[in-house]
XYZ file of C-alpha atoms in Angstrom:
482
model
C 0.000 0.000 0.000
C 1.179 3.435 -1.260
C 2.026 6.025 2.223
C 1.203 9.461 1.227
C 3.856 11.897 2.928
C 2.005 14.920 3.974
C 3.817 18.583 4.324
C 4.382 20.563 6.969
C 2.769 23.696 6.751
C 5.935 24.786 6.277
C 7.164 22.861 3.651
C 3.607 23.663 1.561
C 5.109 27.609 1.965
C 8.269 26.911 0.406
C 6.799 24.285 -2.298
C 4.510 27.331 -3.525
C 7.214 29.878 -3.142
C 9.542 27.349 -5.276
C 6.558 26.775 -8.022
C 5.724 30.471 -8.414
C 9.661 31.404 -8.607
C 9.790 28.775 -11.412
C 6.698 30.288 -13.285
C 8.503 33.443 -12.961
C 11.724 32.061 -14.573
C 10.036 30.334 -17.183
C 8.078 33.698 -17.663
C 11.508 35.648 -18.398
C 12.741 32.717 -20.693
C 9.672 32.526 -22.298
C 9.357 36.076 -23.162
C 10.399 36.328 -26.826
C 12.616 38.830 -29.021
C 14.316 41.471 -27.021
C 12.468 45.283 -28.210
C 14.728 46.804 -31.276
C 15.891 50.223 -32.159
C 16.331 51.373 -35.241
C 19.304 53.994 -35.926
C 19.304 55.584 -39.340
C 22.162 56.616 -41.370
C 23.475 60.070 -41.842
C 20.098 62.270 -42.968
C 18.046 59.553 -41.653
C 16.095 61.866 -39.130
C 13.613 64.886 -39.858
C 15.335 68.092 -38.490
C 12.818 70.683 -37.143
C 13.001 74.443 -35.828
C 12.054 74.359 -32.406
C 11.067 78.024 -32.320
C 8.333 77.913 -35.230
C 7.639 74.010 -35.796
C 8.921 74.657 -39.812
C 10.627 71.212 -41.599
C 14.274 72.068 -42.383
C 14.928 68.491 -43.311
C 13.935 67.037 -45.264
C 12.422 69.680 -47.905
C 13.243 70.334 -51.130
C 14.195 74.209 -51.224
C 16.084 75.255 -48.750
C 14.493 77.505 -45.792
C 17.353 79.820 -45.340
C 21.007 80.118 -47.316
C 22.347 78.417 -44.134
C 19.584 76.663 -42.455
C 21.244 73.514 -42.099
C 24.854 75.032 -41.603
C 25.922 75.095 -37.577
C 27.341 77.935 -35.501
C 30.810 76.427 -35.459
C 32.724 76.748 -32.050
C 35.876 75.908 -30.156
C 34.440 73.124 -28.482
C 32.484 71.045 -30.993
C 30.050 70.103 -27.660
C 28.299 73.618 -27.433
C 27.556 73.444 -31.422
C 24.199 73.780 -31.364
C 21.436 75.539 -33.149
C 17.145 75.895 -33.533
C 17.098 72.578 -35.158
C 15.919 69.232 -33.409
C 15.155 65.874 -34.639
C 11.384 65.080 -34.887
C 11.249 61.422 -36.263
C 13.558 59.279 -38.613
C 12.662 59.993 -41.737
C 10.389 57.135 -43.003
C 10.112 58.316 -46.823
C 10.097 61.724 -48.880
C 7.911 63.531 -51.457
C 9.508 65.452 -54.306
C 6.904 67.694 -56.568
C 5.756 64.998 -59.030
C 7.757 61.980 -58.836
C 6.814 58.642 -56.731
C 7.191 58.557 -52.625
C 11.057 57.734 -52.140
C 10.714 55.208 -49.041
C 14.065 55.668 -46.771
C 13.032 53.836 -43.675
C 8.956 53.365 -43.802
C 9.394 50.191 -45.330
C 11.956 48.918 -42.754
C 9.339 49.068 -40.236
C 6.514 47.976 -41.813
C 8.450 45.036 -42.427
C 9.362 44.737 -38.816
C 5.602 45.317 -37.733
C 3.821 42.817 -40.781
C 6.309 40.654 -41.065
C 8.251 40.454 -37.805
C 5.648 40.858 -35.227
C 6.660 44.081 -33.979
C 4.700 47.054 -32.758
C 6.357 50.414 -32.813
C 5.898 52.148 -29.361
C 7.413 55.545 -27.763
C 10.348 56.524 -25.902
C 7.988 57.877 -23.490
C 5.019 56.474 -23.073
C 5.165 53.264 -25.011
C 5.225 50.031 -23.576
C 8.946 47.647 -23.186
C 7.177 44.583 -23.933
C 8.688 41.479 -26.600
C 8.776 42.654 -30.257
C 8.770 46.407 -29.175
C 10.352 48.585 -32.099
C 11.647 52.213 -30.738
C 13.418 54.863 -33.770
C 16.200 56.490 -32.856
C 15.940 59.907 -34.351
C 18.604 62.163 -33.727
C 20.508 65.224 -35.102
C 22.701 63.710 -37.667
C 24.934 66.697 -38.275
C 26.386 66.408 -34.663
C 28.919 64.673 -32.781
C 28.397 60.884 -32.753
C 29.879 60.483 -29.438
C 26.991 62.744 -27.737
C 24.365 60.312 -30.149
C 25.673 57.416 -28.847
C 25.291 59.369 -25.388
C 22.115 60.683 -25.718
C 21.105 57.071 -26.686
C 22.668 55.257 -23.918
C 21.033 58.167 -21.459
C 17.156 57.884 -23.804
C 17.528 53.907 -23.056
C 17.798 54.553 -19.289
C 15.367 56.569 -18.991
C 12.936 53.799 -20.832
C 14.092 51.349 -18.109
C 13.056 53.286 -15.194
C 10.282 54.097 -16.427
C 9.341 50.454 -17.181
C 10.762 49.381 -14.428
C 13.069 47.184 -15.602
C 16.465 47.635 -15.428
C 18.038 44.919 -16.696
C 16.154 45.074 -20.500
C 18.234 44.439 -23.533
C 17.493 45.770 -26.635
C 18.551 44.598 -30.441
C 19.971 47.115 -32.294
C 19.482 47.934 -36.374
C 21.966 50.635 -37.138
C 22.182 51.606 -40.866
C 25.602 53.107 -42.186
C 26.578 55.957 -39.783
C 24.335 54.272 -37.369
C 26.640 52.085 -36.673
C 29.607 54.309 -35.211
C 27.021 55.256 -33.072
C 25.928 52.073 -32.304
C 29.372 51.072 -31.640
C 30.349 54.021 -28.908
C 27.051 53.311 -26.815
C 28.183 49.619 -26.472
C 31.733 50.170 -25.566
C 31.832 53.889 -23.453
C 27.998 53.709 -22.479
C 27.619 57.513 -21.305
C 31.440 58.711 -21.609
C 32.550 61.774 -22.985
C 35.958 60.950 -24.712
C 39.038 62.199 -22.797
C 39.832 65.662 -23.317
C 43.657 65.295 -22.405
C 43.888 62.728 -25.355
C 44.423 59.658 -23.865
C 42.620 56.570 -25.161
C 39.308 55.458 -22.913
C 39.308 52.143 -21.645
C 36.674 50.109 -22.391
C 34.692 47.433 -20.165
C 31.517 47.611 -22.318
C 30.313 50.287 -20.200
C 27.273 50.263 -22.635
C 27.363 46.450 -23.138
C 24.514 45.197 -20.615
C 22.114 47.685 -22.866
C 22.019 45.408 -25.713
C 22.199 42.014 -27.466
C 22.770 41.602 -30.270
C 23.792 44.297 -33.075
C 23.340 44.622 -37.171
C 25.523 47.151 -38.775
C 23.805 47.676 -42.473
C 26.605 49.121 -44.601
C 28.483 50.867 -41.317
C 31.440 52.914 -43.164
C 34.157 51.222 -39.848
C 36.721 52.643 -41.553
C 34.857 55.610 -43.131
C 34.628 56.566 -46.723
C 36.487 58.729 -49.365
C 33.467 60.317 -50.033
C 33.233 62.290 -46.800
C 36.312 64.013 -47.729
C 34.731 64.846 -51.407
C 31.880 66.310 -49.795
C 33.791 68.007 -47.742
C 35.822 69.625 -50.155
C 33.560 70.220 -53.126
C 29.698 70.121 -51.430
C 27.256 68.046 -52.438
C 25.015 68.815 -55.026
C 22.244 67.531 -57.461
C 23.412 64.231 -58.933
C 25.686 64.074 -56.803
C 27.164 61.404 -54.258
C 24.743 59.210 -52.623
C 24.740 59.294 -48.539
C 21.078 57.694 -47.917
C 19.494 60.031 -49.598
C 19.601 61.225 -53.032
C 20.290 65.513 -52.639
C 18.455 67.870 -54.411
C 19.157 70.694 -52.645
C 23.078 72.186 -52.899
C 25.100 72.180 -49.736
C 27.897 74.029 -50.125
C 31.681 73.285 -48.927
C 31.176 75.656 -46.253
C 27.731 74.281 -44.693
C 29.585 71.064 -44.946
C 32.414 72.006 -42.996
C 30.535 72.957 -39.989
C 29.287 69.206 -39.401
C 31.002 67.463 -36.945
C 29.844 64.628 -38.338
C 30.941 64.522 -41.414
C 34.431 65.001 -40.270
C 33.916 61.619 -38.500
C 33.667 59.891 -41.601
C 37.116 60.458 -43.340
C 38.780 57.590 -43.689
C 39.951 56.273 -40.461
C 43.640 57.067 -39.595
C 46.036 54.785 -41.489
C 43.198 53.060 -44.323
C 43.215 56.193 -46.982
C 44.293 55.169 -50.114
C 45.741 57.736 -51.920
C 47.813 57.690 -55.566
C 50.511 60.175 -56.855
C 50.404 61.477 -60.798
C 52.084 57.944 -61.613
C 49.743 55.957 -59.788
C 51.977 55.102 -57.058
C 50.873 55.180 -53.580
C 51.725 57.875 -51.085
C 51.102 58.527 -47.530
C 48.641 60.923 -46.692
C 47.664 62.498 -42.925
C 43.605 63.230 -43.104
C 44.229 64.652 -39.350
C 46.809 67.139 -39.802
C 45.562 70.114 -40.834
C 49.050 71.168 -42.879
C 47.650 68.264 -45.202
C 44.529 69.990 -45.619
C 46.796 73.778 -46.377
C 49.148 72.149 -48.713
C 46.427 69.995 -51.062
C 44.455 73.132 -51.013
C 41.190 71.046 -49.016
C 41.211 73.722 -45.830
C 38.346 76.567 -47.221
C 40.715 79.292 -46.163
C 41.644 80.335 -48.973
C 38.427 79.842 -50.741
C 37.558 83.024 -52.500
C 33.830 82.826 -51.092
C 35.142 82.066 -47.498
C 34.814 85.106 -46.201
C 31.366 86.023 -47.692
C 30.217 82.403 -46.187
C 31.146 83.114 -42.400
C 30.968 86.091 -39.898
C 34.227 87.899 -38.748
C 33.128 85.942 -35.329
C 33.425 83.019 -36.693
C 36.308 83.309 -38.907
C 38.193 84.110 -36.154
C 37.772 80.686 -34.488
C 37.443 78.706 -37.251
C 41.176 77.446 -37.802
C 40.870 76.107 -34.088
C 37.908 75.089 -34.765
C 39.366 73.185 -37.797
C 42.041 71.393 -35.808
C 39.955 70.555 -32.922
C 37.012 68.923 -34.903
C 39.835 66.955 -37.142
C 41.337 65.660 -33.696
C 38.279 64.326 -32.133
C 37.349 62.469 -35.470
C 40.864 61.087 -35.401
C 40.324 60.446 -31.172
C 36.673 58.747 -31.535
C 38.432 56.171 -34.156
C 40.774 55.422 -31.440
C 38.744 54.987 -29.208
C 36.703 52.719 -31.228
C 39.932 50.678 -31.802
C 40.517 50.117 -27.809
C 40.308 46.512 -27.345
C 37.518 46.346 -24.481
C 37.503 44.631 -21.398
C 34.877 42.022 -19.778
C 34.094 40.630 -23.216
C 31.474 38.846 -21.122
C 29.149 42.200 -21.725
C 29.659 42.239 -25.537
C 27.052 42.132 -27.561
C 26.692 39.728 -30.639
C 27.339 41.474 -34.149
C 26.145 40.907 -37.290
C 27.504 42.165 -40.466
C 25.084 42.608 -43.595
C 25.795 44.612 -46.667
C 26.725 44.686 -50.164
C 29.830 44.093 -52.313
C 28.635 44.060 -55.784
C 28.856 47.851 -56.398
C 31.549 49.378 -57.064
C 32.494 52.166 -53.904
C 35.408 55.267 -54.488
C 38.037 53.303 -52.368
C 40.918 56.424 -53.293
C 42.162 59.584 -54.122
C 44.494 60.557 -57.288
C 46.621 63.701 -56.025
C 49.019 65.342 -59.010
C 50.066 68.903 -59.932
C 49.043 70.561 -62.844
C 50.933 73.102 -65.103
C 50.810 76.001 -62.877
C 51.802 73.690 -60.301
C 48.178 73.704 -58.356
C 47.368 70.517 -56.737
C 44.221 68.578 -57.884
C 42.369 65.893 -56.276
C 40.796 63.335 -58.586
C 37.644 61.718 -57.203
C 36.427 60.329 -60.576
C 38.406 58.288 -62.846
C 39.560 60.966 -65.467
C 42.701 60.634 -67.717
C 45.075 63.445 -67.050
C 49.360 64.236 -67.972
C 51.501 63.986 -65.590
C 54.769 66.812 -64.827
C 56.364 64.260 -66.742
C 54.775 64.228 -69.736
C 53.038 60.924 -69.740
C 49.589 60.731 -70.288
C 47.466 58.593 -67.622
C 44.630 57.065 -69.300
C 41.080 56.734 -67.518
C 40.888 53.003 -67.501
C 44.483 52.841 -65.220
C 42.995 55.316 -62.787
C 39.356 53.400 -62.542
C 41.325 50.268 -61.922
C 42.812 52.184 -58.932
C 40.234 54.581 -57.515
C 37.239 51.863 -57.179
C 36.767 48.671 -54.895
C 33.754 45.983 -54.190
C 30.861 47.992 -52.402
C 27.680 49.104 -51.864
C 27.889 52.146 -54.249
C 28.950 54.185 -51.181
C 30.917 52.311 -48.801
C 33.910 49.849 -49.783
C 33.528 46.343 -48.507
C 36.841 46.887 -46.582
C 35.525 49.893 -44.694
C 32.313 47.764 -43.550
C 34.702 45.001 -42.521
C 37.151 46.802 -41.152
C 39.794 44.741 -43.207
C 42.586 47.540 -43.726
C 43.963 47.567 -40.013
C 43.411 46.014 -36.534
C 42.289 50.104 -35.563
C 38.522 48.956 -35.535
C 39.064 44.838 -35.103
C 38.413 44.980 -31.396
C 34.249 44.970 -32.268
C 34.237 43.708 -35.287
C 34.254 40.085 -34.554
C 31.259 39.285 -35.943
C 29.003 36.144 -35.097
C 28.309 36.285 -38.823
C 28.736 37.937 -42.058
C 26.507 38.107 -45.756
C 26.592 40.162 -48.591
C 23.747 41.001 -51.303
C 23.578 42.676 -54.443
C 21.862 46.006 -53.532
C 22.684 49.817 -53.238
C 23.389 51.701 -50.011
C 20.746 53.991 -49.267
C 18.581 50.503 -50.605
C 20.252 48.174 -48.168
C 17.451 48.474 -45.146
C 14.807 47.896 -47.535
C 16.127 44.641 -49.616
C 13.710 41.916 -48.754
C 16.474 39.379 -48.635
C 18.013 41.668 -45.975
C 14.785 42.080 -44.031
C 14.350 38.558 -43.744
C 18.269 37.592 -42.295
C 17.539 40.276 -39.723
C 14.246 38.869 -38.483
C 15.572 35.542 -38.889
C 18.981 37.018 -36.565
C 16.180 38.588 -34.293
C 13.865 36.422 -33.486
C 15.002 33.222 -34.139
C 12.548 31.573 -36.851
C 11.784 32.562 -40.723
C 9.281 36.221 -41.211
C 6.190 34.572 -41.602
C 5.699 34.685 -44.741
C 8.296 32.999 -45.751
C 6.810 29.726 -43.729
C 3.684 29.897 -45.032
C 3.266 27.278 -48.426
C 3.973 28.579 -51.858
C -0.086 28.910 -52.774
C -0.381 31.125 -49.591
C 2.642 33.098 -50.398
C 1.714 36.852 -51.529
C 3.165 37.682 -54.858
C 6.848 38.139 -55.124
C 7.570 36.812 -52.053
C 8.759 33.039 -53.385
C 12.104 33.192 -52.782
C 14.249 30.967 -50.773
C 13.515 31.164 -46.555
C 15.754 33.720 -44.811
C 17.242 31.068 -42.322
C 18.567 28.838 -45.033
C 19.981 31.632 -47.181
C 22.128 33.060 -44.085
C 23.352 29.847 -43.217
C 24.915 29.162 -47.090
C 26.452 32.618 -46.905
C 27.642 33.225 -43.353
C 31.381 33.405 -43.002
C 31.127 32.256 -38.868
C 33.931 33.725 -37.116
């Protein structure tokens, strides 16, 4: 005959203490997908004045000559002016032509086919498979971004409740730096003696896992074109296509785009014969000799006040040496690896990406800067055909960044977060890269764990277009697993 123990009154306490701290466990496992933000690229977020509630960007006049130009000062920190993100910029009308989507049909994607629901900074819910936009004032410092993410993030926890959420992260081309700084220095200015931060992924119990889309690691020639010659209709592609002219000078009072020169050490740069030659982004005697600085620039002094003008050399070689500092410090090989999030690499290498400069003298002995591949003679004589300077100018890319940048494959300066759990490349454009459907898929698949559901559903059910091989399966054959 079967005894039957029976419990203290005691023991029946700890028994239902024991059984409701295991529903609670199984309640955290059992949760699902960790919420996601989104961080857009450079001109990825609507800039508004404060002071009347006017769109500066995007728009397709201009409001003012200089309305997205910044006061420039000696500390790049107190560069401010009326204009404040509103939202990231989801797509864009211009006169006649068809709605350009730039990030709308990211999130739809992430809402139909991922089982997300967008919700608010503050006053949206931290539940599974909730999607929060970073928008954020792309022409600014990406250290204070990646601070004023870090310090947006802890301000959703408290008020939620829960502080030890984890998000995912999307970050799309200059997302990433940003994306990158807020994992390794959390809220940390960067030294201002110089010296290189340590890092124990001061930022690291904030998130996951991370996708950089296209992330320029190592930055991009094109920066430096923009910075020296504008950017103008049908000109270079940064996320957006421009229809509006930004001059050199409204150019050079972005911090940010300072921050993506090539990193220190990865230029490649050619002399008249095609030979290579070393060239110092970060040294501002670089920028006087080549003729870059806009010194000497016969509309300088129409473009800025005597105020101005008057700091703007310091201002010059102070924003130069925190670009060149904030790739070091992205180089510092962190400590407690046990905080670092998981990183995922997706992007494109089927484009060909400006990968160098071609600097040579002409007759009168001025210095020119070739960033297309034109023939040219050299002091010698010798004619340099157009075909020999292609061949040396272009790489494998995206259109905009070089497959090397996105790696980080020149130099071990950006290797210490780039060890990615996995890697795949697609056939698709830069600014196109969030919305490829074969790139939506991977990151739901990296997300969440299982095919968008679409993709499981049989091919009669399938919506049109969609009958293409499931996410999962197409990662795995690509992945390079490090």
């Amino acid at each position: 005959m079967m005894k039957i123990k029976i419990l203290s009154s005691k023991s029946r306490t700890f028994v239902r203490v024991a059984a409701v701290a295991l529903c609670l466990a199984a309640g955290i496992f059992a949760q699902g997908p960790n919420p996601v933000i989104i961080i857009p690229g450079l001109t990825g977020s609507q800039l508004v004045n404060k002071n009347n509630g006017q769109t500066v960007w995007f728009r397709i006049s201009k409001a003012k000559p200089d309305d997205l130009r910044l006061p420039i000062a000696r500390d790049i920190d107190k560069m401010h002016d009326s204009l404040v993100p509103k939202d990231i910029l989801r797509e864009v009308k211009i006169r006649l032509l068809p709605k350009y989507d730039v990030y709308g049909g990211l999130i739809e994607s992430m809402v139909d086919r991922g089982g997300y629901h967008e919700e608010s900074w503050e006053s949206g819910r931290g539940a599974p498979r909730a999607l929060y936009v970073f928008a954020y004032d792309w022409r600014l410092d990406n250290v204070a971004n990646a601070r004023l993410l870090v310090r947006k993030i802890a301000a959703l926890k408290r008020r939620l409740r829960k502080p030890n959420l984890k998000f995912d992260v999307i970050a799309h081309s200059m997302g990433g730096i940003i994306a990158r700084y807020a994992a390794m220095y959390g809220d940390a200015p960067l030294p201002a003696d110089g010296r290189k931060p340590v890092s124990r992924w001061a930022g690291g119990r904030n998130f996951d896992k991370i996708i950089l889309l296209g992330t320029p690691n190592e930055g991009s020639v094109l920066a430096l074109n923009s910075l020296l010659n504008g950017l103008r209709l049908g000109g270079i592609k940064i996320d957006l296509p421009f229809v509006r002219d930004m001059t050199k000078f409204d150019v050079f009072t972005i911090p940010s785009a300072f921050q993506l020169l090539p990193a220190p050490g990865t230029l490649h740069a050619y002399d008249e014969n095609l030979k290579p030659i070393d060239v110092d982004l970060y040294d501002t005697k670089t920028w006087e000799k080549y003729g870059w600085d806009p010194f000497g620039d016969k509309g300088y002094e129409k473009a800025f006040k005597p105020a101005e003008r008057a700091i703007a050399r310091t201002y010059f070689s102070n924003v130069l040496g925190h670009a060149r500092r904030l790739y070091e410090a992205l180089g510092v090989e962190p400590r407690e690896s046990k905080f670092a999030p998981s990183v995922y690499l997706l992007g494109s290498d089927c484009k060909d990406a400006l990968d160098s400069i071609v600097i040579f003298q002409d007759k009168g002995d001025k210095w020119k800067t070739l960033f297309k591949p034109s023939g040219f003679t050299n002091a010698g004589g010798v004619k340099i055909d157009s075909d020999d300077v292609r061949k040396v100018m272009y790489g494998p890319g995206d259109g905009t960044v070089t497959r090397r940048s996105f790696e980080g494959a020149t130099e071990a300066l950006v290797a210490s977060f780039l060890m990615p759990k996995s890697s795949k490349f697609v056939c698709e454009e830069h600014d196109r890269l969030q919305l490829n459907p074969e790139i939506q898929d991977d990151m739901i698949t990296i997300l969440t764990g299982k095919v968008p559901v679409d993709d499981q559903a049989s091919p009669e059910q399938k919506p049109a277009g969609k009958d293409k091989k499931p996410a999962k399966a197409a990662l795995k054959s690509t992945e390079r697993q490090q």
